[in-house]
PDB file of C-alpha atoms and ligand atoms in Angstrom:
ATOM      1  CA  UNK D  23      53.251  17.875-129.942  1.00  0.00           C
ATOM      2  CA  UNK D  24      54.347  14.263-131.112  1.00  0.00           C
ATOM      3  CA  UNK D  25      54.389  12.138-128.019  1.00  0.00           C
ATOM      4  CA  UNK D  26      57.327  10.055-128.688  1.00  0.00           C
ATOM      5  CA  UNK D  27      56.831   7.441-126.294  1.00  0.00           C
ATOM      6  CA  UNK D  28      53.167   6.075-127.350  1.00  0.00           C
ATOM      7  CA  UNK D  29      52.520   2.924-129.592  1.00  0.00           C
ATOM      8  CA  UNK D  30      51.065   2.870-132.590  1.00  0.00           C
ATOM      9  CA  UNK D  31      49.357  -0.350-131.365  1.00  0.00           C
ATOM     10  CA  UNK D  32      48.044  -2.485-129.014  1.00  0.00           C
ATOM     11  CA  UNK D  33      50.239  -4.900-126.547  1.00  0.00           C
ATOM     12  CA  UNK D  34      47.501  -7.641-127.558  1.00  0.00           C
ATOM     13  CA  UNK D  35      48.361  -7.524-131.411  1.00  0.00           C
ATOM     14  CA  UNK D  36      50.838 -10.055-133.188  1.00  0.00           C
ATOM     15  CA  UNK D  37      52.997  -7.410-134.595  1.00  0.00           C
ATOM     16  CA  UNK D  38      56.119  -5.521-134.806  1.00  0.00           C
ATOM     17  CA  UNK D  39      56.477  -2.011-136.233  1.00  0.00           C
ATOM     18  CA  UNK D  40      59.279   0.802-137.392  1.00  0.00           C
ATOM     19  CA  UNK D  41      58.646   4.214-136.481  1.00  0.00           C
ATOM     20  CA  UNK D  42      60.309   7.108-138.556  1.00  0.00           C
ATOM     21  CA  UNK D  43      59.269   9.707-136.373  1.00  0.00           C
ATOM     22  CA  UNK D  44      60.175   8.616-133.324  1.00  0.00           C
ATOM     23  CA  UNK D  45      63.318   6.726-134.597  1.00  0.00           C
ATOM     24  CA  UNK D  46      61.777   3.665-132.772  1.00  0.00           C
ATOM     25  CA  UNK D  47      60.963  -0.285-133.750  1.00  0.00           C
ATOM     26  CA  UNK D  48      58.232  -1.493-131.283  1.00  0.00           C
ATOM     27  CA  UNK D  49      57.777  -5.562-130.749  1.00  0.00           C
ATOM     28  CA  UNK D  50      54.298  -6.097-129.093  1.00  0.00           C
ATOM     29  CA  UNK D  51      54.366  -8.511-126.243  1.00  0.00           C
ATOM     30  CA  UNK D  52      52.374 -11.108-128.405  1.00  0.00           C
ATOM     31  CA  UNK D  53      55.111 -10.616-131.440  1.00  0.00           C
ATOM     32  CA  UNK D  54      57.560 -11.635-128.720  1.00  0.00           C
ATOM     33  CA  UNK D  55      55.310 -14.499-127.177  1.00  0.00           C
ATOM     34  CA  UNK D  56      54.986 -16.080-131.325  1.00  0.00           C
ATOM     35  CA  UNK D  57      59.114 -15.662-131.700  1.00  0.00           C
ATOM     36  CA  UNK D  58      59.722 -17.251-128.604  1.00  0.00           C
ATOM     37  CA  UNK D  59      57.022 -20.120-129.926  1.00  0.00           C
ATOM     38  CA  UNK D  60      58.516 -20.857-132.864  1.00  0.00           C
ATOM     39  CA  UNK D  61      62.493 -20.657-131.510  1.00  0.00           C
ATOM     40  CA  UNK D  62      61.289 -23.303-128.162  1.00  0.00           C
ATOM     41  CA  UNK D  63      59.667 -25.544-131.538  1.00  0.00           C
ATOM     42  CA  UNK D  64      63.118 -25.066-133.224  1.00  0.00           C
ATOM     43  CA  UNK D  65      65.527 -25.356-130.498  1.00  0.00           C
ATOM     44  CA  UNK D  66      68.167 -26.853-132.591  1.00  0.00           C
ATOM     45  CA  UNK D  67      68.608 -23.556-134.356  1.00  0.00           C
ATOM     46  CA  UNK D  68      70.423 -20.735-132.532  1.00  0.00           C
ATOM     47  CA  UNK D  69      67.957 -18.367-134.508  1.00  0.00           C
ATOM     48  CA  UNK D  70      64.836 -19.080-136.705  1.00  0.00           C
ATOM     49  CA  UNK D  71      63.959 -17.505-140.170  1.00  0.00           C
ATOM     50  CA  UNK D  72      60.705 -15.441-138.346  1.00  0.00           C
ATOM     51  CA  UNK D  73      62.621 -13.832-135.454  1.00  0.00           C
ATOM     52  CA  UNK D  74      66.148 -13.311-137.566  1.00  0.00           C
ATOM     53  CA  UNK D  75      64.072 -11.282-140.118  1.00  0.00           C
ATOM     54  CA  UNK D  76      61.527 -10.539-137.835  1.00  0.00           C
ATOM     55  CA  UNK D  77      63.728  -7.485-136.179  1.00  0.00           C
ATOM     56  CA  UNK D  78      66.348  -7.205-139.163  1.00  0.00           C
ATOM     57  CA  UNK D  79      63.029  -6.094-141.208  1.00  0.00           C
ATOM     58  CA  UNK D  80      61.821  -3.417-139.217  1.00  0.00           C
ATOM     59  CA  UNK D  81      65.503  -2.548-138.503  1.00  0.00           C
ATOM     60  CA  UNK D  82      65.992  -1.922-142.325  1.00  0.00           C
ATOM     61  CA  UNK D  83      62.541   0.590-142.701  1.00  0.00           C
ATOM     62  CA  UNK D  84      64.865   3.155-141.089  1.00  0.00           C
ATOM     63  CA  UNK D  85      66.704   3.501-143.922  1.00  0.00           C
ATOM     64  CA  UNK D  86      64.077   2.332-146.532  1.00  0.00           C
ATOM     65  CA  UNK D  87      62.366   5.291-148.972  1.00  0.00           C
ATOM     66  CA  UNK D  88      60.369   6.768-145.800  1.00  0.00           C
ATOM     67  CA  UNK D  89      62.912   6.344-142.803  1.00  0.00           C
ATOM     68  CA  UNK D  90      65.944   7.874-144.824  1.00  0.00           C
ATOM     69  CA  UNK D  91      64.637  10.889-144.827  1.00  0.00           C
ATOM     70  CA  UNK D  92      64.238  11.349-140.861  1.00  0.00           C
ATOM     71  CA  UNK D  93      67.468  11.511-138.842  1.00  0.00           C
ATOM     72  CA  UNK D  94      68.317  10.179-135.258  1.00  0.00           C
ATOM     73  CA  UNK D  95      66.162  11.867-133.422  1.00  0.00           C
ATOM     74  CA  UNK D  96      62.864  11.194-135.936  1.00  0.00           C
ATOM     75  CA  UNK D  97      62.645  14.814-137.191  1.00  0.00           C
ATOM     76  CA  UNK D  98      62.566  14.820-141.357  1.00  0.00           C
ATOM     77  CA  UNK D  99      66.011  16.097-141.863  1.00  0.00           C
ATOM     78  CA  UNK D 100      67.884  14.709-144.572  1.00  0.00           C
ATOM     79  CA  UNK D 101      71.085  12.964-143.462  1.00  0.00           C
ATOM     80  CA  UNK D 102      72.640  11.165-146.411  1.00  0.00           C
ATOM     81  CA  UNK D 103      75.904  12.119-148.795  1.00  0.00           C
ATOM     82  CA  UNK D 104      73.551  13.108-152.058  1.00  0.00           C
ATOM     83  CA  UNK D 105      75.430  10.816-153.641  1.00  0.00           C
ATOM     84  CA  UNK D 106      74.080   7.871-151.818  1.00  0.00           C
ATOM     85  CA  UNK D 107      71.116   9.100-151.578  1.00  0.00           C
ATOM     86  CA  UNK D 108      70.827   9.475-155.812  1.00  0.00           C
ATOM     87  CA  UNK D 109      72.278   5.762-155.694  1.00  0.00           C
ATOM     88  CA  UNK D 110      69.444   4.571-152.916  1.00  0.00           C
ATOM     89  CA  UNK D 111      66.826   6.160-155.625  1.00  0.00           C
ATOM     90  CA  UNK D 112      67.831   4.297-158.403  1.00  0.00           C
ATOM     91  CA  UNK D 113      67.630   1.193-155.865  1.00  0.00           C
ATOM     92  CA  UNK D 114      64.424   1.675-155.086  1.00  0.00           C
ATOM     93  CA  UNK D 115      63.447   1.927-158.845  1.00  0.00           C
ATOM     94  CA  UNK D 116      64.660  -1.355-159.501  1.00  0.00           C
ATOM     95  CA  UNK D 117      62.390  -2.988-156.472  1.00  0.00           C
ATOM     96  CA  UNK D 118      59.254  -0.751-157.644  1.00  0.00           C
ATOM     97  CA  UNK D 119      59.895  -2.241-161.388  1.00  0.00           C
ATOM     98  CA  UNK D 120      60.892  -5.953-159.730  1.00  0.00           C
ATOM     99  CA  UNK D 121      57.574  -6.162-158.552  1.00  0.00           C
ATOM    100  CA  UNK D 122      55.088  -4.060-160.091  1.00  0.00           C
ATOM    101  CA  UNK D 123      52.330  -5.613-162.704  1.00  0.00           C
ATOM    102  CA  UNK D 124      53.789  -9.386-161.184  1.00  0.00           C
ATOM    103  CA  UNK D 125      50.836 -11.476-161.297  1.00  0.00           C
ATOM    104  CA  UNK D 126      48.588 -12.568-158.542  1.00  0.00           C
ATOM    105  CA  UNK D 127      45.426 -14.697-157.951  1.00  0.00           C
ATOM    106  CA  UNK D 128      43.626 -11.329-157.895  1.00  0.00           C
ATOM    107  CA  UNK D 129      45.377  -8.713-160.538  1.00  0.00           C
ATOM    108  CA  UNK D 130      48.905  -7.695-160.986  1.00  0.00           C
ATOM    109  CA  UNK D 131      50.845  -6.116-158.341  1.00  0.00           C
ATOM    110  CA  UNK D 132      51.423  -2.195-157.259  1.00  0.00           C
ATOM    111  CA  UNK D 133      55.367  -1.810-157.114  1.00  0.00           C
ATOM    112  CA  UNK D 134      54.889   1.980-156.068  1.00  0.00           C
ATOM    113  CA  UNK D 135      53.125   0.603-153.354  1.00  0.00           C
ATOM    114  CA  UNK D 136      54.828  -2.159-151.787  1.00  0.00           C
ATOM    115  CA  UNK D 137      58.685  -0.562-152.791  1.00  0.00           C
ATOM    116  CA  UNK D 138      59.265   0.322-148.802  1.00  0.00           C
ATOM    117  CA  UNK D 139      58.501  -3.090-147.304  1.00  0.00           C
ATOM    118  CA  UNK D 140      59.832  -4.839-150.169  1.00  0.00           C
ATOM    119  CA  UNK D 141      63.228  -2.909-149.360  1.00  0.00           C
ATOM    120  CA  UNK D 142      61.946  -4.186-145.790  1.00  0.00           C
ATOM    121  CA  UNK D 143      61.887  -7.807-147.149  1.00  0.00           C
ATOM    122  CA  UNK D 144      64.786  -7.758-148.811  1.00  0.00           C
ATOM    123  CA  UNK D 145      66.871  -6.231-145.977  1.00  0.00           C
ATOM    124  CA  UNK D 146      65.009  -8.991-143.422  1.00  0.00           C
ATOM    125  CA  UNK D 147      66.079 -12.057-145.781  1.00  0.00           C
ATOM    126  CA  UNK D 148      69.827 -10.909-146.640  1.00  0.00           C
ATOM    127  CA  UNK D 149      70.188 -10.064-142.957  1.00  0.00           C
ATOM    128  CA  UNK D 150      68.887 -12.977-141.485  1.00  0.00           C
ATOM    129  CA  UNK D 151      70.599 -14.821-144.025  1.00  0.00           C
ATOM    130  CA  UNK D 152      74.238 -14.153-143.373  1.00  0.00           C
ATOM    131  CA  UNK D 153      73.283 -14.494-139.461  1.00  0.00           C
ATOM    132  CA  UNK D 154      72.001 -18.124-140.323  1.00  0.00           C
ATOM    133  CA  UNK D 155      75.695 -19.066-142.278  1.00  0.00           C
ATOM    134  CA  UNK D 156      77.046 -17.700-138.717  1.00  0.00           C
ATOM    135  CA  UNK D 157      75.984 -21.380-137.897  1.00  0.00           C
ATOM    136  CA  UNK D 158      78.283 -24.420-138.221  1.00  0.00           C
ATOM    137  CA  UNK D 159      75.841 -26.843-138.977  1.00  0.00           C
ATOM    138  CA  UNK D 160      73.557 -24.449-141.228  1.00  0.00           C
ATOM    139  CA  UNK D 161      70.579 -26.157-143.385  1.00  0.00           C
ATOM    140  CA  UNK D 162      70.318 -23.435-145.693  1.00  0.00           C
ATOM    141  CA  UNK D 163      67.298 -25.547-147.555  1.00  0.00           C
ATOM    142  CA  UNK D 164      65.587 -25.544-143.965  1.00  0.00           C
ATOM    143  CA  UNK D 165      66.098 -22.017-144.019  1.00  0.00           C
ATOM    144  CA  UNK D 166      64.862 -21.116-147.101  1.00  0.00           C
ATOM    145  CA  UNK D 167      61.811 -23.684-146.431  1.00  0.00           C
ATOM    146  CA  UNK D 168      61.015 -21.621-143.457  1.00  0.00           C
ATOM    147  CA  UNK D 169      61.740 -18.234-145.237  1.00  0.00           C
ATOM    148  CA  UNK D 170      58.207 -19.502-147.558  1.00  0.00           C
ATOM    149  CA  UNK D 171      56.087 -20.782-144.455  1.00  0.00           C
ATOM    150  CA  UNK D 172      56.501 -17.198-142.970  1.00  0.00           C
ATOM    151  CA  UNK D 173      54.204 -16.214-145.284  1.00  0.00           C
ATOM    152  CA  UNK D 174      51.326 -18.678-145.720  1.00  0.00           C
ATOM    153  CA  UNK D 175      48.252 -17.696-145.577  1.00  0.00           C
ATOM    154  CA  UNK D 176      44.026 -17.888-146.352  1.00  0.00           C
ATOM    155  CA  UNK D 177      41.892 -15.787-147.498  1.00  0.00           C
ATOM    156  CA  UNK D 178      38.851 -15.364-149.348  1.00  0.00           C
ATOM    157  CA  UNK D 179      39.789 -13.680-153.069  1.00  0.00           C
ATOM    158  CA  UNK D 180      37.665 -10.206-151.985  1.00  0.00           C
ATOM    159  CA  UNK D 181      40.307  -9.911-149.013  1.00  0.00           C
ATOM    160  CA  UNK D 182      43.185 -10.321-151.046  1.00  0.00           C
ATOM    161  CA  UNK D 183      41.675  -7.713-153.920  1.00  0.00           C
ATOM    162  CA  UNK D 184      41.317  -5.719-151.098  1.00  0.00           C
ATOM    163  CA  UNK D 185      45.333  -6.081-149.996  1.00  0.00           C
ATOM    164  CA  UNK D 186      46.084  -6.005-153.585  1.00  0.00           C
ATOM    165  CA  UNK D 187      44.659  -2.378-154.051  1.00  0.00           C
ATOM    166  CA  UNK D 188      45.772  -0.572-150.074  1.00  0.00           C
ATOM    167  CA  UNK D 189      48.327  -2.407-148.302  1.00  0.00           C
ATOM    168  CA  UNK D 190      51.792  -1.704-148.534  1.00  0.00           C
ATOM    169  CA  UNK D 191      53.227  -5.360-148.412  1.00  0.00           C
ATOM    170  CA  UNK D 192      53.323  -7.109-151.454  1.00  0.00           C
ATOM    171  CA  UNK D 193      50.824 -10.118-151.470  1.00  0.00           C
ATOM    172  CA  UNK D 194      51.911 -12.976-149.786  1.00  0.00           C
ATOM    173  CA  UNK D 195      53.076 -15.109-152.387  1.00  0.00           C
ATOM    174  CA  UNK D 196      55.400 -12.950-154.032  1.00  0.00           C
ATOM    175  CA  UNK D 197      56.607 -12.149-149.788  1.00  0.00           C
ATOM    176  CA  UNK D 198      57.528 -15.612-150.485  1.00  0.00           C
ATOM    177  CA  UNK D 199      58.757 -15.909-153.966  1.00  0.00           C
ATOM    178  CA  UNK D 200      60.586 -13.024-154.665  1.00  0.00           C
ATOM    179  CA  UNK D 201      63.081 -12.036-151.950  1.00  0.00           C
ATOM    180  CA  UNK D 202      65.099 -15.279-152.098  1.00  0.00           C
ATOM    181  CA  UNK D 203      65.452 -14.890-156.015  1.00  0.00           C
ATOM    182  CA  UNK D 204      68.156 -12.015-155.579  1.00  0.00           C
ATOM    183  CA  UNK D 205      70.253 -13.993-153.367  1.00  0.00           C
ATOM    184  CA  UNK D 206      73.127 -16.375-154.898  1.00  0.00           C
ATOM    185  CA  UNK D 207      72.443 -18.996-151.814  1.00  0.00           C
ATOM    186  CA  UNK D 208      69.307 -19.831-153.040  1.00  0.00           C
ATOM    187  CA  UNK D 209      70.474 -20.874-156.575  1.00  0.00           C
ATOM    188  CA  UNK D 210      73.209 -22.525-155.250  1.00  0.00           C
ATOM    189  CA  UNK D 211      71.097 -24.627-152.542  1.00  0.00           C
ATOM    190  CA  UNK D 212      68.555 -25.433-154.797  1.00  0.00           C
ATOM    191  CA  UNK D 213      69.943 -26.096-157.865  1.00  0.00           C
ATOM    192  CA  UNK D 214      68.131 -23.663-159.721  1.00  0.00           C
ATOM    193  CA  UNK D 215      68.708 -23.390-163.533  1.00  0.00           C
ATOM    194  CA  UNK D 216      68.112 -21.119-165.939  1.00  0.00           C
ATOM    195  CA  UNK D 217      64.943 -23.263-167.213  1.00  0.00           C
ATOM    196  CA  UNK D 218      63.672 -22.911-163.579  1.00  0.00           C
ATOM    197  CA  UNK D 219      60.828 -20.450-163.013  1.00  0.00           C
ATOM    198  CA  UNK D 220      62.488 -18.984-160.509  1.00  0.00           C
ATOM    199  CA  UNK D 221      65.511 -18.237-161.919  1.00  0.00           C
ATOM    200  CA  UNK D 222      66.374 -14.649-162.417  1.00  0.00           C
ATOM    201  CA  UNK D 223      70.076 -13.829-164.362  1.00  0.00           C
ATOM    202  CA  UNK D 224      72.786 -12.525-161.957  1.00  0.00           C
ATOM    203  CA  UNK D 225      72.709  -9.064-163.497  1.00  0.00           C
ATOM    204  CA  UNK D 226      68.752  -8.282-162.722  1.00  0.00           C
ATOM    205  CA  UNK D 227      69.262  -9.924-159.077  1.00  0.00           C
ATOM    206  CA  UNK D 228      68.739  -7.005-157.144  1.00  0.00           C
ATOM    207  CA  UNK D 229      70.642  -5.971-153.629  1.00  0.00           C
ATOM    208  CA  UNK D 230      70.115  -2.967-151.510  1.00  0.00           C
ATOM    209  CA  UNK D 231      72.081  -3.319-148.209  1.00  0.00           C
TER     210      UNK D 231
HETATM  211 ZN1   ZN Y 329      57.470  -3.704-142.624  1.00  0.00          ZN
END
């Protein structure tokens, strides 16, 4: 029998999970220590990038291509109007193909893989976004500045070959890069043109929630 009510993972670890089966999103005591760090270092924001997408992320794997298909109560019990459901599909086709064979330091990217925290990412930045314009005085450059530092990071190229080929985030980079292209604030704050790398045409910009 499923006991409900353990973690998946230790109070010590900087993390924050969504649990289908339980219905549950678990924020270890650290994760909640390194949000309140960065908010106390940002005080003149009402929320930061990390913590606003932070919990709107793991909020959104309930309903991503794993946690639709457990209801309320975490038993696998499918819950959606078929309609929305077909529509979700076809969704989730678009992120698989939005990111698959992208290009990385080490080899070109899995979209099968990645597609539920990518839905994860996605949900996390749109979310997080439209709390941030809640703002009067909202720096939407700062913001998308901070959305990119979220996801620095170092490693030797046989660790990220390693993330490349088993774990289900995208590589770090694209974490960075990709998200904010589907969003009109970003062209708009930015300036970005059609010449721009960046720059993806309104029609392939891709929005889930
Ligand atoms: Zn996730």
């Amino acid at each position: 029998m499923l006991n409900k009510t353990s973690w998946h993972m230790p109070a010590h670890m900087v993390n924050a999970y969504y649990s289908p089966d339980s219905n549950t999103i678990v924020f270890s005591k650290q994760q909640f220590c390194k949000l309140l760090f960065t908010l106390l270092n940002n005080l003149h924001h009402k929320i930061t990038v990390e913590s606003a997408q932070s919990l709107r992320h793991e909020i959104s794997h309930a309903f991503d291509n794993n946690g639709a298909q457990f209801d309320k109560e975490g038993n696998l019990n499918k819950w959606w109007l078929d309609k929305d459901y077909e529509a979700f599909e076809e969704k989730q086709k678009e992120m698989i193909a939005l990111f698959d064979g992208v290009e990385t330091e080490v080899g070109p990217a899995n979209g099968k893989l990645i597609v539920s925290e990518n839905i994860a990412d996605q949900g996390g930045i749109t979310a997080a976004l439209t709390a941030a314009k809640d703002e009067k005085d909202v720096d939407l450059k700062a913001f998308f500045r901070q959305w990119a530092k979220i996801w620095r990071m170092k490693a030797s190229k046989e660790f990220q070959q390693m993330l490349l080929s088993m774990d289900v985030h995208a590589p770090a980079k694209l974490r960075a890069n990709i998200p904010p292209t589907n969003l009109e604030e970003f062209y708009e704050t930015f300036d970005v043109k059609e010449t721009d790398k960046m720059y993806r045409a309104p029609e392939n910009r891709l929005k889930i929630w």
